Structure formats: C-alpha cells, structure tokens
Amino acid sequence: MASVTLTDVSRVFPDGTRALWRVDLGIADGELLVVTGPSGSGKSTVLRVVAGLDPVSSGSVHIDGQEVTNLPPRGRDVAMVLQDAGLYPHLTVAGNMGFGLKVHGVPRDEVGRRVSAEARVLGLQAQLRRLPRTLSAGHRRRAALGRATTRVPRVFLLDEPLVNLDAAERTRVRAELVQLQKGLGVTTVHVTHDQSEALAMGDRVAVLRDGQVQQVATPAALLDRPVNRFVAEFVGFPDMRFVEAAVTDEAGLSWLVVGSQRLRIPGGLPGPLRRHVGRRVLVGLRAHLLRDAGSRPDCPVDRRLRGTVTRVERMGHADIVGVRVEGSELSALYPPYAGPAGGAPVELAVDTAGAQIFDPVTEAAIWHGRGV
Ligand code: ADP
C-alpha cells in the first residue's frame, strides 16, 4: 500500500501536443481515485506516467514518498490492467491469474490458494481451466482483473477495465471491483471516460480536460460545487443545460432576465452574484429543477419560463423533456409518459435556488445553489 503523488507533471510530445500539462495529483494510501474526462484528455497518460511506461517531460512522480520519476516499471511495484485485457493466450485463466505470483517466486501451493480465492471473489471458478479465447468478454475482463489482483501490488492502475462489457455486467463488475479494492485496501487509480462510472466508484474523482486537471473532489462535491462549466457539463445525469441571463436588481427584487422573460430570485441576490448586477451570466440548470408548471400551481408566475418542446426521452421512471427557451435548449423532468409531444408550448416552474451560475467568458463558477 502506498500514496501516489504527481507534482507539476507535464508530458509534451515533439509535435507540441500536451498530453499532460502541469498536473498535480495526490492519491492517498488506500484511496480509489477515478480519473475521467473526454477522449484525448490525458487519462491513460496519467496511468502510464505512474506505471513508468511513459516518461515525463517535467515534474516528478512519488510512490509511498519515494521518487520513482526515472525508475523503470518493474521497480515501481504497480499492476496495470489495460483496455484490451492483455491475457496470455496460451495460458489458462488460472495460469494467467497466477502468472505474476509465479514470476515473483511464490510457492506453487500458495499460488493455487490465492488464485482460487481470487476466482471466488470474481466469480471465475468455472472458468479457471479455460483459455482466454474461449471466454466471454465479461469473463475475459474478470480474468484480467484477477491477474492484477492475485499479486497485491502497492498500486493498481486500471485503464477502462469495464469498457466493452454490457450495461448490466458493467454495473455488477464495478460494484465488485470497488468491494475488492476496499477489501484489499490497495491504492488504486481507475480511468474511465464514463462519468457515471466515475461518480459511482470513486472516493474522489479527477476531471481532466486537454491534459489539465480541472477539479479533484468527491462525487458529491463535483456535482454540487463544480469549479467551472466544463466540469458541470461533464458530470451528472441528466446533464446540466445552460441559458444566458442578465442579472438585475430593482427596488430590492432580484431577477435573472432571460430574453423577454424574467425569473425572480427569491430572497434577493446571493453575495457572489451581487458583483454581477447589470452583467450577463450563464445559468446552469439540471432537469430536476424544471417541472411542468401545471403540476406546481403554488409556483409564482415570476418563477416560470415558457418554451417549446423539442424532444422527449422516456426513461421509465421519468420523462426528460427538451424545451427551447429563448434560443437555449433546457431539460425538464416530467412524470413517466407525461412529457408533451415535440412542438408543444409548455410553461415550466423553475427552482432557481438549485441553479449553478457561471461566468459566460471565463466559464468559472460564480455561485452554486442548493446541492442535490
Ligand atoms: P485519453 O486516455 O484521455 O483518451 P491519452 O492520455 O491517450 O488520452 O492522450 C492524451 C493526448 O496525447 C491526446 O491528445 C493524444 O492524441 C496525444 N498523444 C498520444 N500519443 C501521442 C504521440 N505519440 N504524439 C502526439 N500526441 C500524442
């Protein structure tokens, strides 16, 4: 077990591409940190730099307080699971899982014991004697995890280990993976482009964009207090939608002016918004903050927005309804099968106290409303 620290790490290619740029990242002993971000944001590079597979252009990497920046992979005692599973095709599942132990000179009996214990955890007992090519994608993935986990390293590095699994299996394996990680207490860096997987698994989540860390925080803090529009938009479901508004304060009443419509902010302007009176802001709203005004007769008229339905997504437990409001598309939450058809005019009750407000130029957060 060990902590991992990246200090001011950059990795710049000769063509000038910054795969990582001035990254500071600390992973505590025993922590499961998920690194997420869009494709090409530098997620795999973080893992490869920790593993020692990629050199850094500048900065340093420490594992357990020891500088490993220039140490080859085998000197680092980390185990990495790659997207393509990377199983040895000529070895059985048991052979693959025990491989790391054998090369480290663990006695045969002990290898057998650890492999069967791990196979029990991963639900692979029936597959132990089979070759990788005869396995389903899900079992192959588990065998690859098993190979990394039978030999407990100081750090696990998991690169999209659940990609290619079907939705049901992904949910199951991800819960098992968290259980396994917590059971072993091994410091783990897990990479995924899937923000819902990141939120579901991570003790903390690091969001990357163009090789730069945007925010590292617990899932709840990322959702409730995103540092900028990018993070707000990247994490959470239903996704956050944005509409521009002007902030006004007239005779003690505070308003967000959205095109020809106005939303009153009950209780006056929150402190950080006062500096923006007379200026434009971006108002971020998730679907649960916008409801059919017909079902909220107690919602005052000055807290409503009118718009036109653009699309309806039937989720089963609710309908997510796209509504065009003054040129922007917002999402509203309707009861199951209650979403009106495309083109219908609607009026929405807006819970502005839950909004998140951003600077339209810098996109930095100005104010976070009540969290979920
Ligand atoms: P992710 O895992 O988030 O998809 P990567 O870490 O794989 O991102 O890549 C980060 C960035 O580095 C990408 O923009 C990618 O195109 C770039 N990159 C990777 N290898 C090279 C290379 N050999 N030369 C130039 N750019 C590269």
mmCIF file of N, CA and C and ligand atoms in Angstrom, residues 11-20 35-48 54 83 159-160 191-193 208 210-211, ligand 1:
data_model
loop_
_atom_site.group_PDB
_atom_site.id
_atom_site.type_symbol
_atom_site.label_atom_id
_atom_site.label_comp_id
_atom_site.label_asym_id
_atom_site.label_seq_id
_atom_site.Cartn_x
_atom_site.Cartn_y
_atom_site.Cartn_z
ATOM 1 N N ARG A 11 3.677 16.150 -19.853
ATOM 2 C CA ARG A 11 4.204 15.259 -20.885
ATOM 3 C C ARG A 11 3.841 15.893 -22.217
ATOM 4 N N VAL A 12 4.864 16.384 -22.888
ATOM 5 C CA VAL A 12 4.657 17.123 -24.133
ATOM 6 C C VAL A 12 5.353 16.366 -25.255
ATOM 7 N N PHE A 13 4.612 16.106 -26.349
ATOM 8 C CA PHE A 13 5.197 15.393 -27.489
ATOM 9 C C PHE A 13 5.964 16.364 -28.378
ATOM 10 N N PRO A 14 6.866 15.810 -29.209
ATOM 11 C CA PRO A 14 7.656 16.695 -30.073
ATOM 12 C C PRO A 14 6.783 17.601 -30.948
ATOM 13 N N ASP A 15 5.585 17.132 -31.325
ATOM 14 C CA ASP A 15 4.720 17.984 -32.163
ATOM 15 C C ASP A 15 4.024 19.071 -31.337
ATOM 16 N N GLY A 16 4.336 19.149 -30.049
ATOM 17 C CA GLY A 16 3.761 20.207 -29.216
ATOM 18 C C GLY A 16 2.516 19.774 -28.458
ATOM 19 N N THR A 17 1.967 18.588 -28.757
ATOM 20 C CA THR A 17 0.765 18.126 -28.044
ATOM 21 C C THR A 17 1.077 17.968 -26.557
ATOM 22 N N ARG A 18 0.234 18.602 -25.748
ATOM 23 C CA ARG A 18 0.402 18.464 -24.294
ATOM 24 C C ARG A 18 -0.540 17.369 -23.815
ATOM 25 N N ALA A 19 -0.017 16.148 -23.708
ATOM 26 C CA ALA A 19 -0.854 15.046 -23.196
ATOM 27 C C ALA A 19 -1.169 15.310 -21.732
ATOM 28 N N LEU A 20 -0.200 15.860 -20.997
ATOM 29 C CA LEU A 20 -0.436 16.331 -19.626
ATOM 30 C C LEU A 20 0.250 17.670 -19.481
ATOM 31 N N VAL A 35 -9.973 8.756 -12.553
ATOM 32 C CA VAL A 35 -9.603 9.844 -13.456
ATOM 33 C C VAL A 35 -10.550 9.772 -14.644
ATOM 34 N N THR A 36 -11.254 10.869 -14.893
ATOM 35 C CA THR A 36 -12.205 10.865 -16.002
ATOM 36 C C THR A 36 -12.034 12.123 -16.847
ATOM 37 N N GLY A 37 -12.654 12.104 -18.007
ATOM 38 C CA GLY A 37 -12.547 13.229 -18.936
ATOM 39 C C GLY A 37 -12.839 12.690 -20.332
ATOM 40 N N PRO A 38 -12.995 13.601 -21.290
ATOM 41 C CA PRO A 38 -13.291 13.129 -22.649
ATOM 42 C C PRO A 38 -12.096 12.412 -23.264
ATOM 43 N N SER A 39 -12.340 11.779 -24.379
ATOM 44 C CA SER A 39 -11.289 11.080 -25.096
ATOM 45 C C SER A 39 -10.176 12.069 -25.464
ATOM 46 N N GLY A 40 -8.939 11.659 -25.239
ATOM 47 C CA GLY A 40 -7.809 12.526 -25.586
ATOM 48 C C GLY A 40 -7.439 13.525 -24.508
ATOM 49 N N SER A 41 -8.092 13.448 -23.331
ATOM 50 C CA SER A 41 -7.827 14.452 -22.294
ATOM 51 C C SER A 41 -6.582 14.122 -21.473
ATOM 52 N N GLY A 42 -6.017 12.930 -21.660
ATOM 53 C CA GLY A 42 -4.766 12.600 -20.966
ATOM 54 C C GLY A 42 -4.910 11.547 -19.877
ATOM 55 N N LYS A 43 -6.077 10.904 -19.814
ATOM 56 C CA LYS A 43 -6.339 9.930 -18.742
ATOM 57 C C LYS A 43 -5.332 8.781 -18.752
ATOM 58 N N SER A 44 -5.183 8.143 -19.917
ATOM 59 C CA SER A 44 -4.258 6.999 -19.991
ATOM 60 C C SER A 44 -2.838 7.438 -19.705
ATOM 61 N N THR A 45 -2.516 8.659 -20.114
ATOM 62 C CA THR A 45 -1.153 9.147 -19.889
ATOM 63 C C THR A 45 -0.863 9.252 -18.393
ATOM 64 N N VAL A 46 -1.858 9.645 -17.600
ATOM 65 C CA VAL A 46 -1.661 9.689 -16.145
ATOM 66 C C VAL A 46 -1.234 8.305 -15.649
ATOM 67 N N LEU A 47 -1.960 7.274 -16.089
ATOM 68 C CA LEU A 47 -1.634 5.917 -15.648
ATOM 69 C C LEU A 47 -0.254 5.498 -16.117
ATOM 70 N N ARG A 48 0.024 5.797 -17.383
ATOM 71 C CA ARG A 48 1.297 5.356 -17.968
ATOM 72 C C ARG A 48 2.488 6.045 -17.297
ATOM 73 N N ASP A 54 5.472 5.711 -19.657
ATOM 74 C CA ASP A 54 5.742 6.954 -20.385
ATOM 75 C C ASP A 54 6.652 7.824 -19.530
ATOM 76 N N GLN A 83 -7.086 -1.840 -21.324
ATOM 77 C CA GLN A 83 -8.383 -1.987 -22.009
ATOM 78 C C GLN A 83 -8.530 -3.316 -22.723
ATOM 79 N N ASP A 159 -7.055 0.813 -16.545
ATOM 80 C CA ASP A 159 -7.370 1.657 -17.697
ATOM 81 C C ASP A 159 -8.632 1.156 -18.377
ATOM 82 N N GLU A 160 -9.737 1.821 -18.129
ATOM 83 C CA GLU A 160 -11.039 1.451 -18.708
ATOM 84 C C GLU A 160 -11.288 -0.047 -18.608
ATOM 85 N N VAL A 191 -9.209 4.605 -14.540
ATOM 86 C CA VAL A 191 -9.501 5.548 -15.623
ATOM 87 C C VAL A 191 -10.774 5.152 -16.349
ATOM 88 N N THR A 192 -11.654 6.114 -16.552
ATOM 89 C CA THR A 192 -12.838 5.855 -17.372
ATOM 90 C C THR A 192 -13.302 7.153 -18.025
ATOM 91 N N HIS A 193 -13.859 7.037 -19.250
ATOM 92 C CA HIS A 193 -14.424 8.224 -19.896
ATOM 93 C C HIS A 193 -15.874 8.398 -19.442
ATOM 94 N N LEU A 208 -10.247 15.617 -16.084
ATOM 95 C CA LEU A 208 -9.203 16.154 -16.955
ATOM 96 C C LEU A 208 -9.813 16.769 -18.203
ATOM 97 N N ASP A 210 -7.985 18.423 -21.856
ATOM 98 C CA ASP A 210 -6.787 18.825 -22.596
ATOM 99 C C ASP A 210 -5.522 18.734 -21.748
ATOM 100 N N GLY A 211 -5.369 17.613 -21.030
ATOM 101 C CA GLY A 211 -4.148 17.374 -20.276
ATOM 102 C C GLY A 211 -4.045 18.134 -18.972
HETATM 103 P P1 ADP B 1 -7.178 9.637 -23.046
HETATM 104 O O1 ADP B 1 -6.698 8.437 -22.291
HETATM 105 O O2 ADP B 1 -7.857 10.641 -22.167
HETATM 106 O O3 ADP B 1 -8.016 9.304 -24.241
HETATM 107 P P2 ADP B 1 -4.397 9.913 -23.799
HETATM 108 O O4 ADP B 1 -3.682 10.007 -22.499
HETATM 109 O O5 ADP B 1 -4.402 8.595 -24.500
HETATM 110 O O6 ADP B 1 -5.898 10.433 -23.602
HETATM 111 O O7 ADP B 1 -3.803 11.003 -24.819
HETATM 112 C C1 ADP B 1 -3.625 12.356 -24.446
HETATM 113 C C2 ADP B 1 -3.248 13.179 -25.653
HETATM 114 O O8 ADP B 1 -1.941 12.842 -26.122
HETATM 115 C C3 ADP B 1 -4.182 13.008 -26.833
HETATM 116 O O9 ADP B 1 -4.482 14.287 -27.342
HETATM 117 C C4 ADP B 1 -3.373 12.203 -27.821
HETATM 118 O O10 ADP B 1 -3.761 12.494 -29.129
HETATM 119 C C5 ADP B 1 -1.974 12.693 -27.524
HETATM 120 N N1 ADP B 1 -0.918 11.739 -27.953
HETATM 121 C C6 ADP B 1 -0.764 10.461 -27.579
HETATM 122 N N2 ADP B 1 0.334 9.923 -28.161
HETATM 123 C C7 ADP B 1 0.891 10.890 -28.921
HETATM 124 C C8 ADP B 1 2.062 10.993 -29.771
HETATM 125 N N3 ADP B 1 2.880 9.951 -29.938
HETATM 126 N N4 ADP B 1 2.309 12.172 -30.376
HETATM 127 C C9 ADP B 1 1.491 13.256 -30.213
HETATM 128 N N5 ADP B 1 0.400 13.222 -29.430
HETATM 129 C C10 ADP B 1 0.093 12.067 -28.797
#
